[in-house]
């Protein structure tokens, strides 16, 4: 038994060792990727249910690795956060997407009833860093994008980790004219009172609740509550991860006006969005 335990320990150790090596290799790769700008932005349309048309996009980063192909953010964001590379990655997406959406507005603006909006994800680690404000200011100035079109998405934990700092940063972002959006709403550790305390414009109901609305009464109750709360607080609510007609039917019945999910569109390349917009699917 003792021998067995020993060898298991060895295997475990070897595994940890391999994992550490892989992580180190990934970190080296990620540093190089930042230097060489190996990132691309995918744009997932947000659909306005009143018109059934695209009213904005969420920018989602992709890493085009020279050997491994496209790597999704789930496989490198946490490493980017641990290594501080996230500041450069978030900023790359911010700069690229502001310029891209400005171009779409200019090219297709005459077809639009509303201003085409852009949602950008800012890591909780990045949020609250003094550089964020100047990066956002710079991206807006350089692109000429109307600040009103920019939504900065942050999670509840980014707010709650340091509420006093968060409140200040939100105010500064708002003073630039940008909007603030709570991402993955309902999954974090927070109290509802912060919706009132912080100057928030948009709330995105997390996919896990949308997933449940087909059969799960708790999810239904939560989604309903968020919509009625949103209405009384004057918030814009976006349902994320809408995948089925049944989910859509439930949401429409609850007065939902904005949706994002595979039922409508997957994240698209800029070229695919060009085609979509040229086809007139915007509003
Ligand atoms: P998120 O901000 O919650 O973004 C939505 C994610 O859900 C995206 O995954 C999107 O492709 C996926 N999604 C959208 N609709 C559906 C659906 O109907 N069903 C399902 N199953 N999934 C759907 P993605 O692109 O892999 O991004 C994952 C996460 O990585 C994002 O979650 C966000 O937290 C983070 N992320 C992405 N881009 C950036 C970035 O530029 N900066 C930072 N800091 N984080 C980013
Ligand atoms: Ca997001
Ligand atoms: Ca989300
Ligand atoms: Ca998320």
Coordinates of C-alpha atoms and ligand atoms in Angstrom, one line a residue:
X1 CA 0.0 0.0 0.0
X2 CA 2.9 2.3 0.9
X3 CA 4.5 1.6 -2.5
X4 CA 1.2 2.3 -4.2
X5 CA 0.9 5.6 -2.4
X6 CA 4.4 6.6 -3.3
X7 CA 3.9 6.0 -7.0
X8 CA 0.6 7.8 -7.1
X9 CA 2.3 10.8 -5.5
X10 CA 5.0 10.6 -8.2
X11 CA 2.4 10.5 -11.0
X12 CA 0.6 13.4 -9.4
X13 CA 3.9 15.3 -9.1
X14 CA 4.7 14.6 -12.7
X15 CA 1.3 15.9 -13.7
X16 CA 1.8 19.1 -11.8
X17 CA 5.2 19.4 -13.3
X18 CA 3.8 19.0 -16.9
X19 CA 1.0 21.5 -16.1
X20 CA 3.5 24.0 -14.8
X21 CA 5.6 23.6 -18.0
X22 CA 2.5 24.0 -20.2
X23 CA 1.5 27.1 -18.3
X24 CA 5.0 28.6 -18.7
X25 CA 5.0 27.9 -22.4
X26 CA 1.6 29.5 -22.7
X27 CA 2.8 32.5 -20.8
X28 CA 5.8 32.9 -23.2
X29 CA 3.4 32.5 -26.1
X30 CA 1.0 35.1 -24.7
X31 CA 3.7 37.7 -24.2
X32 CA 4.8 37.2 -27.8
X33 CA 1.2 37.4 -28.9
X34 CA 0.8 40.8 -27.2
X35 CA 4.0 42.0 -28.9
X36 CA 3.0 40.7 -32.3
X37 CA -0.7 41.6 -31.9
X38 CA -1.9 38.1 -32.6
X39 CA -5.4 39.0 -31.4
X40 CA -8.6 39.6 -33.4
X41 CA -11.9 40.8 -32.4
X42 CA -15.1 38.9 -32.9
X43 CA -18.4 40.8 -32.8
X44 CA -21.6 39.2 -31.5
X45 CA -24.7 41.2 -32.5
X46 CA -27.1 42.3 -29.9
X47 CA -30.7 42.3 -31.3
X48 CA -33.4 44.7 -30.5
X49 CA -36.7 42.7 -30.3
X50 CA -38.9 45.7 -31.1
X51 CA -37.4 45.8 -34.6
X52 CA -35.8 42.3 -34.8
X53 CA -32.7 44.1 -36.0
X54 CA -29.1 44.4 -34.9
X55 CA -28.6 47.4 -32.6
X56 CA -25.1 46.8 -31.4
X57 CA -22.2 44.4 -30.9
X58 CA -20.2 42.9 -28.1
X59 CA -16.5 42.7 -28.8
X60 CA -15.0 39.3 -27.9
X61 CA -11.3 38.7 -28.1
X62 CA -9.8 35.8 -30.1
X63 CA -6.1 34.7 -30.1
X64 CA -4.9 33.5 -33.5
X65 CA -2.0 31.3 -32.4
X66 CA 0.5 30.6 -35.2
X67 CA 0.5 26.8 -34.4
X68 CA -2.6 26.1 -32.4
X69 CA -5.1 28.2 -34.4
X70 CA -7.8 30.2 -32.8
X71 CA -7.8 30.2 -29.0
X72 CA -10.9 31.3 -27.1
X73 CA -10.7 33.8 -24.2
X74 CA -11.7 31.1 -21.7
X75 CA -8.3 29.5 -22.3
X76 CA -6.1 32.6 -21.7
X77 CA -7.9 35.4 -20.0
X78 CA -7.1 34.2 -16.5
X79 CA -3.4 33.8 -17.3
X80 CA -3.5 37.2 -18.9
X81 CA -4.9 38.5 -15.6
X82 CA -2.3 36.8 -13.5
X83 CA 0.5 38.1 -15.7
X84 CA -0.8 41.7 -16.1
X85 CA -1.0 41.1 -19.9
X86 CA -4.7 41.7 -19.7
X87 CA -4.2 45.5 -19.7
X88 CA -2.7 45.4 -23.2
X89 CA -5.2 42.8 -24.5
X90 CA -8.3 44.7 -23.2
X91 CA -6.8 47.9 -24.7
X92 CA -6.1 46.2 -28.1
X93 CA -9.8 45.1 -28.3
X94 CA -11.0 48.6 -27.2
X95 CA -8.9 50.4 -29.8
X96 CA -9.7 48.0 -32.6
X97 CA -13.4 47.8 -31.9
X98 CA -14.0 51.5 -31.4
X99 CA -12.4 52.1 -34.8
X100 CA -14.4 49.3 -36.4
X101 CA -17.7 50.3 -35.1
X102 CA -17.1 53.9 -36.0
X103 CA -16.5 52.7 -39.6
X104 CA -19.7 50.7 -39.6
X105 CA -21.6 53.7 -38.3
X106 CA -20.2 55.9 -41.0
X107 CA -20.8 53.3 -43.8
X108 CA -24.2 52.1 -42.8
X109 CA -25.4 54.9 -40.5
X110 CA -28.0 56.1 -43.0
X111 CA -29.8 52.8 -42.6
X112 CA -30.0 53.0 -38.8
X113 CA -32.8 54.3 -36.6
X114 CA -30.6 54.1 -33.5
X115 CA -26.9 54.6 -32.8
X116 CA -25.1 51.3 -33.4
X117 CA -23.5 50.5 -30.0
X118 CA -20.3 48.7 -28.9
X119 CA -19.9 46.6 -25.7
X120 CA -16.4 46.1 -24.5
X121 CA -15.3 43.7 -21.7
X122 CA -13.0 45.1 -19.1
X123 CA -11.4 42.6 -16.7
X124 CA -12.0 43.2 -13.0
X125 CA -8.3 43.3 -12.6
X126 CA -8.1 46.1 -15.2
X127 CA -11.1 48.0 -13.8
X128 CA -9.9 50.5 -11.2
X129 CA -6.4 50.8 -12.7
X130 CA -5.6 54.4 -13.3
X131 CA -4.7 53.7 -16.9
X132 CA -8.2 52.7 -17.8
X133 CA -9.6 56.2 -18.1
X134 CA -6.8 57.4 -20.3
X135 CA -7.1 54.3 -22.5
X136 CA -10.9 54.8 -23.0
X137 CA -10.4 58.5 -23.6
X138 CA -7.7 57.8 -26.1
X139 CA -9.7 55.1 -28.0
X140 CA -12.7 57.4 -28.2
X141 CA -10.6 60.4 -29.4
X142 CA -8.6 58.4 -31.9
X143 CA -11.6 56.6 -33.4
X144 CA -14.1 59.5 -33.3
X145 CA -16.7 57.1 -31.9
X146 CA -19.6 58.8 -30.2
X147 CA -19.0 58.1 -26.4
X148 CA -22.7 57.4 -26.1
X149 CA -22.2 54.3 -28.2
X150 CA -19.7 52.8 -25.9
X151 CA -20.8 50.4 -23.1
X152 CA -18.1 49.2 -20.7
X153 CA -18.9 45.7 -19.4
X154 CA -17.7 44.8 -16.0
X155 CA -18.7 42.0 -13.6
X156 CA -20.3 42.4 -10.2
X157 CA -17.1 41.3 -8.5
X158 CA -15.2 44.1 -10.2
X159 CA -17.5 46.5 -8.4
X160 CA -17.7 44.8 -5.1
X161 CA -14.0 44.2 -4.6
X162 CA -13.6 47.8 -3.9
X163 CA -16.9 49.7 -4.1
X164 CA -15.5 53.1 -3.2
X165 CA -12.9 53.0 -6.1
X166 CA -15.5 51.4 -8.4
X167 CA -17.9 54.2 -7.8
X168 CA -15.3 56.8 -8.7
X169 CA -14.2 55.0 -11.9
X170 CA -17.8 54.6 -13.0
X171 CA -18.4 58.3 -12.5
X172 CA -15.3 59.1 -14.5
X173 CA -16.4 56.8 -17.3
X174 CA -19.8 58.4 -17.3
X175 CA -18.2 61.8 -17.4
X176 CA -16.6 60.8 -20.7
X177 CA -20.1 60.1 -22.0
X178 CA -19.7 56.3 -22.0
X179 CA -22.2 53.8 -20.5
X180 CA -21.6 51.2 -17.9
X181 CA -22.9 47.6 -18.1
X182 CA -23.0 44.9 -15.5
X183 CA -22.0 41.6 -17.1
X184 CA -23.1 38.1 -16.0
X185 CA -25.6 39.6 -13.7
X186 CA -26.7 37.3 -10.9
X187 CA -23.7 35.2 -10.7
X188 CA -21.5 37.4 -8.6
X189 CA -21.4 38.1 -4.9
X190 CA -23.2 41.3 -4.5
X191 CA -26.3 43.0 -3.2
X192 CA -29.1 44.4 -5.3
X193 CA -28.7 47.8 -3.6
X194 CA -25.6 48.5 -5.7
X195 CA -27.8 48.8 -8.8
X196 CA -29.1 51.9 -7.1
X197 CA -25.8 53.1 -5.6
X198 CA -23.7 52.9 -8.8
X199 CA -24.5 54.8 -11.9
X200 CA -25.3 51.7 -14.0
X201 CA -27.0 51.9 -17.4
X202 CA -27.2 48.3 -18.7
X203 CA -27.6 44.9 -17.0
X204 CA -26.9 41.7 -18.8
X205 CA -28.7 38.7 -17.3
X206 CA -26.3 35.8 -17.2
X207 CA -26.7 32.9 -19.6
X208 CA -27.2 30.4 -16.8
X209 CA -30.5 32.0 -15.9
X210 CA -31.7 32.2 -19.5
X211 CA -30.7 28.5 -19.9
X212 CA -33.1 27.7 -17.0
X213 CA -36.2 29.6 -18.1
X214 CA -37.5 26.8 -20.1
X215 CA -38.2 24.5 -17.1
X216 CA -36.7 25.9 -14.0
X217 CA -39.2 28.0 -11.9
X218 CA -36.3 29.6 -9.9
X219 CA -34.6 30.9 -13.1
X220 CA -38.0 32.2 -14.3
X221 CA -38.5 34.0 -11.0
X222 CA -35.0 35.5 -11.1
X223 CA -35.3 36.7 -14.7
X224 CA -38.8 38.2 -14.0
X225 CA -37.4 40.0 -11.0
X226 CA -34.5 41.4 -12.9
X227 CA -36.8 42.8 -15.6
X228 CA -39.1 44.4 -13.2
X229 CA -36.2 45.8 -11.2
X230 CA -34.7 47.1 -14.4
X231 CA -37.9 48.8 -15.3
X232 CA -38.3 50.6 -12.0
X233 CA -34.6 51.6 -11.9
X234 CA -34.6 52.7 -15.6
X235 CA -32.0 50.2 -16.6
X236 CA -31.6 48.6 -20.0
X237 CA -31.7 44.8 -19.7
X238 CA -30.0 42.5 -22.1
X239 CA -30.6 38.7 -22.0
X240 CA -27.5 36.8 -22.9
X241 CA -27.1 33.3 -24.2
X242 CA -30.5 33.0 -25.9
X243 CA -30.4 29.7 -27.7
X244 CA -34.0 28.5 -28.2
X245 CA -37.3 29.8 -29.5
X246 CA -38.9 28.8 -26.1
X247 CA -36.4 31.0 -24.2
X248 CA -37.1 33.8 -26.6
X249 CA -40.9 33.4 -26.1
X250 CA -40.5 33.5 -22.3
X251 CA -38.3 36.6 -22.5
X252 CA -40.6 38.5 -24.9
X253 CA -43.5 37.7 -22.7
X254 CA -41.6 39.3 -19.8
X255 CA -41.1 42.5 -21.8
X256 CA -37.5 41.8 -22.7
X257 CA -36.3 44.2 -25.5
X258 CA -32.6 43.2 -26.1
X259 CA -31.2 39.8 -26.6
X260 CA -27.9 38.2 -27.5
X261 CA -27.3 34.6 -28.3
X262 CA -26.8 31.8 -30.8
X263 CA -30.5 31.7 -31.7
X264 CA -29.8 35.0 -33.5
X265 CA -26.0 35.2 -34.2
X266 CA -22.8 33.7 -33.1
X267 CA -19.8 36.0 -32.6
X268 CA -18.8 37.1 -36.2
X269 CA -15.7 38.2 -37.9
X270 CA -15.5 41.9 -39.0
X271 CA -15.9 40.7 -42.6
X272 CA -19.1 38.7 -41.7
X273 CA -20.5 41.8 -40.0
X274 CA -19.7 43.8 -43.1
X275 CA -21.9 41.4 -45.1
X276 CA -24.6 41.4 -42.5
X277 CA -24.8 45.2 -42.4
X278 CA -24.6 45.5 -46.2
X279 CA -27.6 43.2 -46.3
X280 CA -29.5 45.7 -44.2
X281 CA -30.1 43.8 -41.0
X282 CA -29.6 46.8 -38.8
X283 CA -31.9 49.2 -37.1
Ligands
LIG1 P1 -19.0 37.1 -21.7 O1 -18.6 38.5 -21.5 O2 -20.1 36.6 -20.8 O3 -19.3 36.9 -23.2 C1 -20.3 36.0 -23.7 C2 -19.7 34.6 -24.1 O4 -20.8 33.8 -24.3 C3 -18.9 34.6 -25.3 O5 -17.9 33.6 -25.2 C4 -19.9 34.2 -26.4 O6 -19.4 33.6 -27.5 C5 -20.7 33.2 -25.6 N1 -22.1 33.1 -26.1 C6 -22.9 34.1 -26.7 N2 -24.1 33.6 -27.0 C7 -24.2 32.4 -26.6 C8 -25.2 31.4 -26.6 O7 -26.3 31.5 -27.1 N3 -24.8 30.2 -26.0 C9 -23.6 29.9 -25.5 N4 -23.4 28.7 -25.0 N5 -22.6 30.8 -25.4 C10 -22.9 32.1 -26.0 P2 -16.4 33.9 -25.5 O8 -16.2 34.8 -26.7 O9 -15.7 32.5 -25.5 O10 -15.9 34.7 -24.2 C11 -15.9 34.1 -23.0 C12 -15.6 35.2 -21.9 O11 -14.3 35.7 -22.1 C13 -16.5 36.4 -22.0 O12 -17.7 36.1 -21.4 C14 -15.7 37.4 -21.2 O13 -15.8 37.2 -19.8 C15 -14.3 37.0 -21.6 N6 -13.8 38.0 -22.7 C16 -14.0 37.9 -24.0 N7 -13.4 38.9 -24.6 C17 -12.8 39.7 -23.7 C18 -12.0 40.8 -23.7 O14 -11.7 41.5 -24.7 N8 -11.5 41.3 -22.4 C19 -11.8 40.6 -21.3 N9 -11.3 41.1 -20.1 N10 -12.5 39.5 -21.3 C20 -13.0 39.0 -22.4
LIG2 CA1 -19.4 40.4 -21.6
LIG3 CA1 -21.8 37.7 -20.0
LIG4 CA1 -18.6 35.8 -18.4

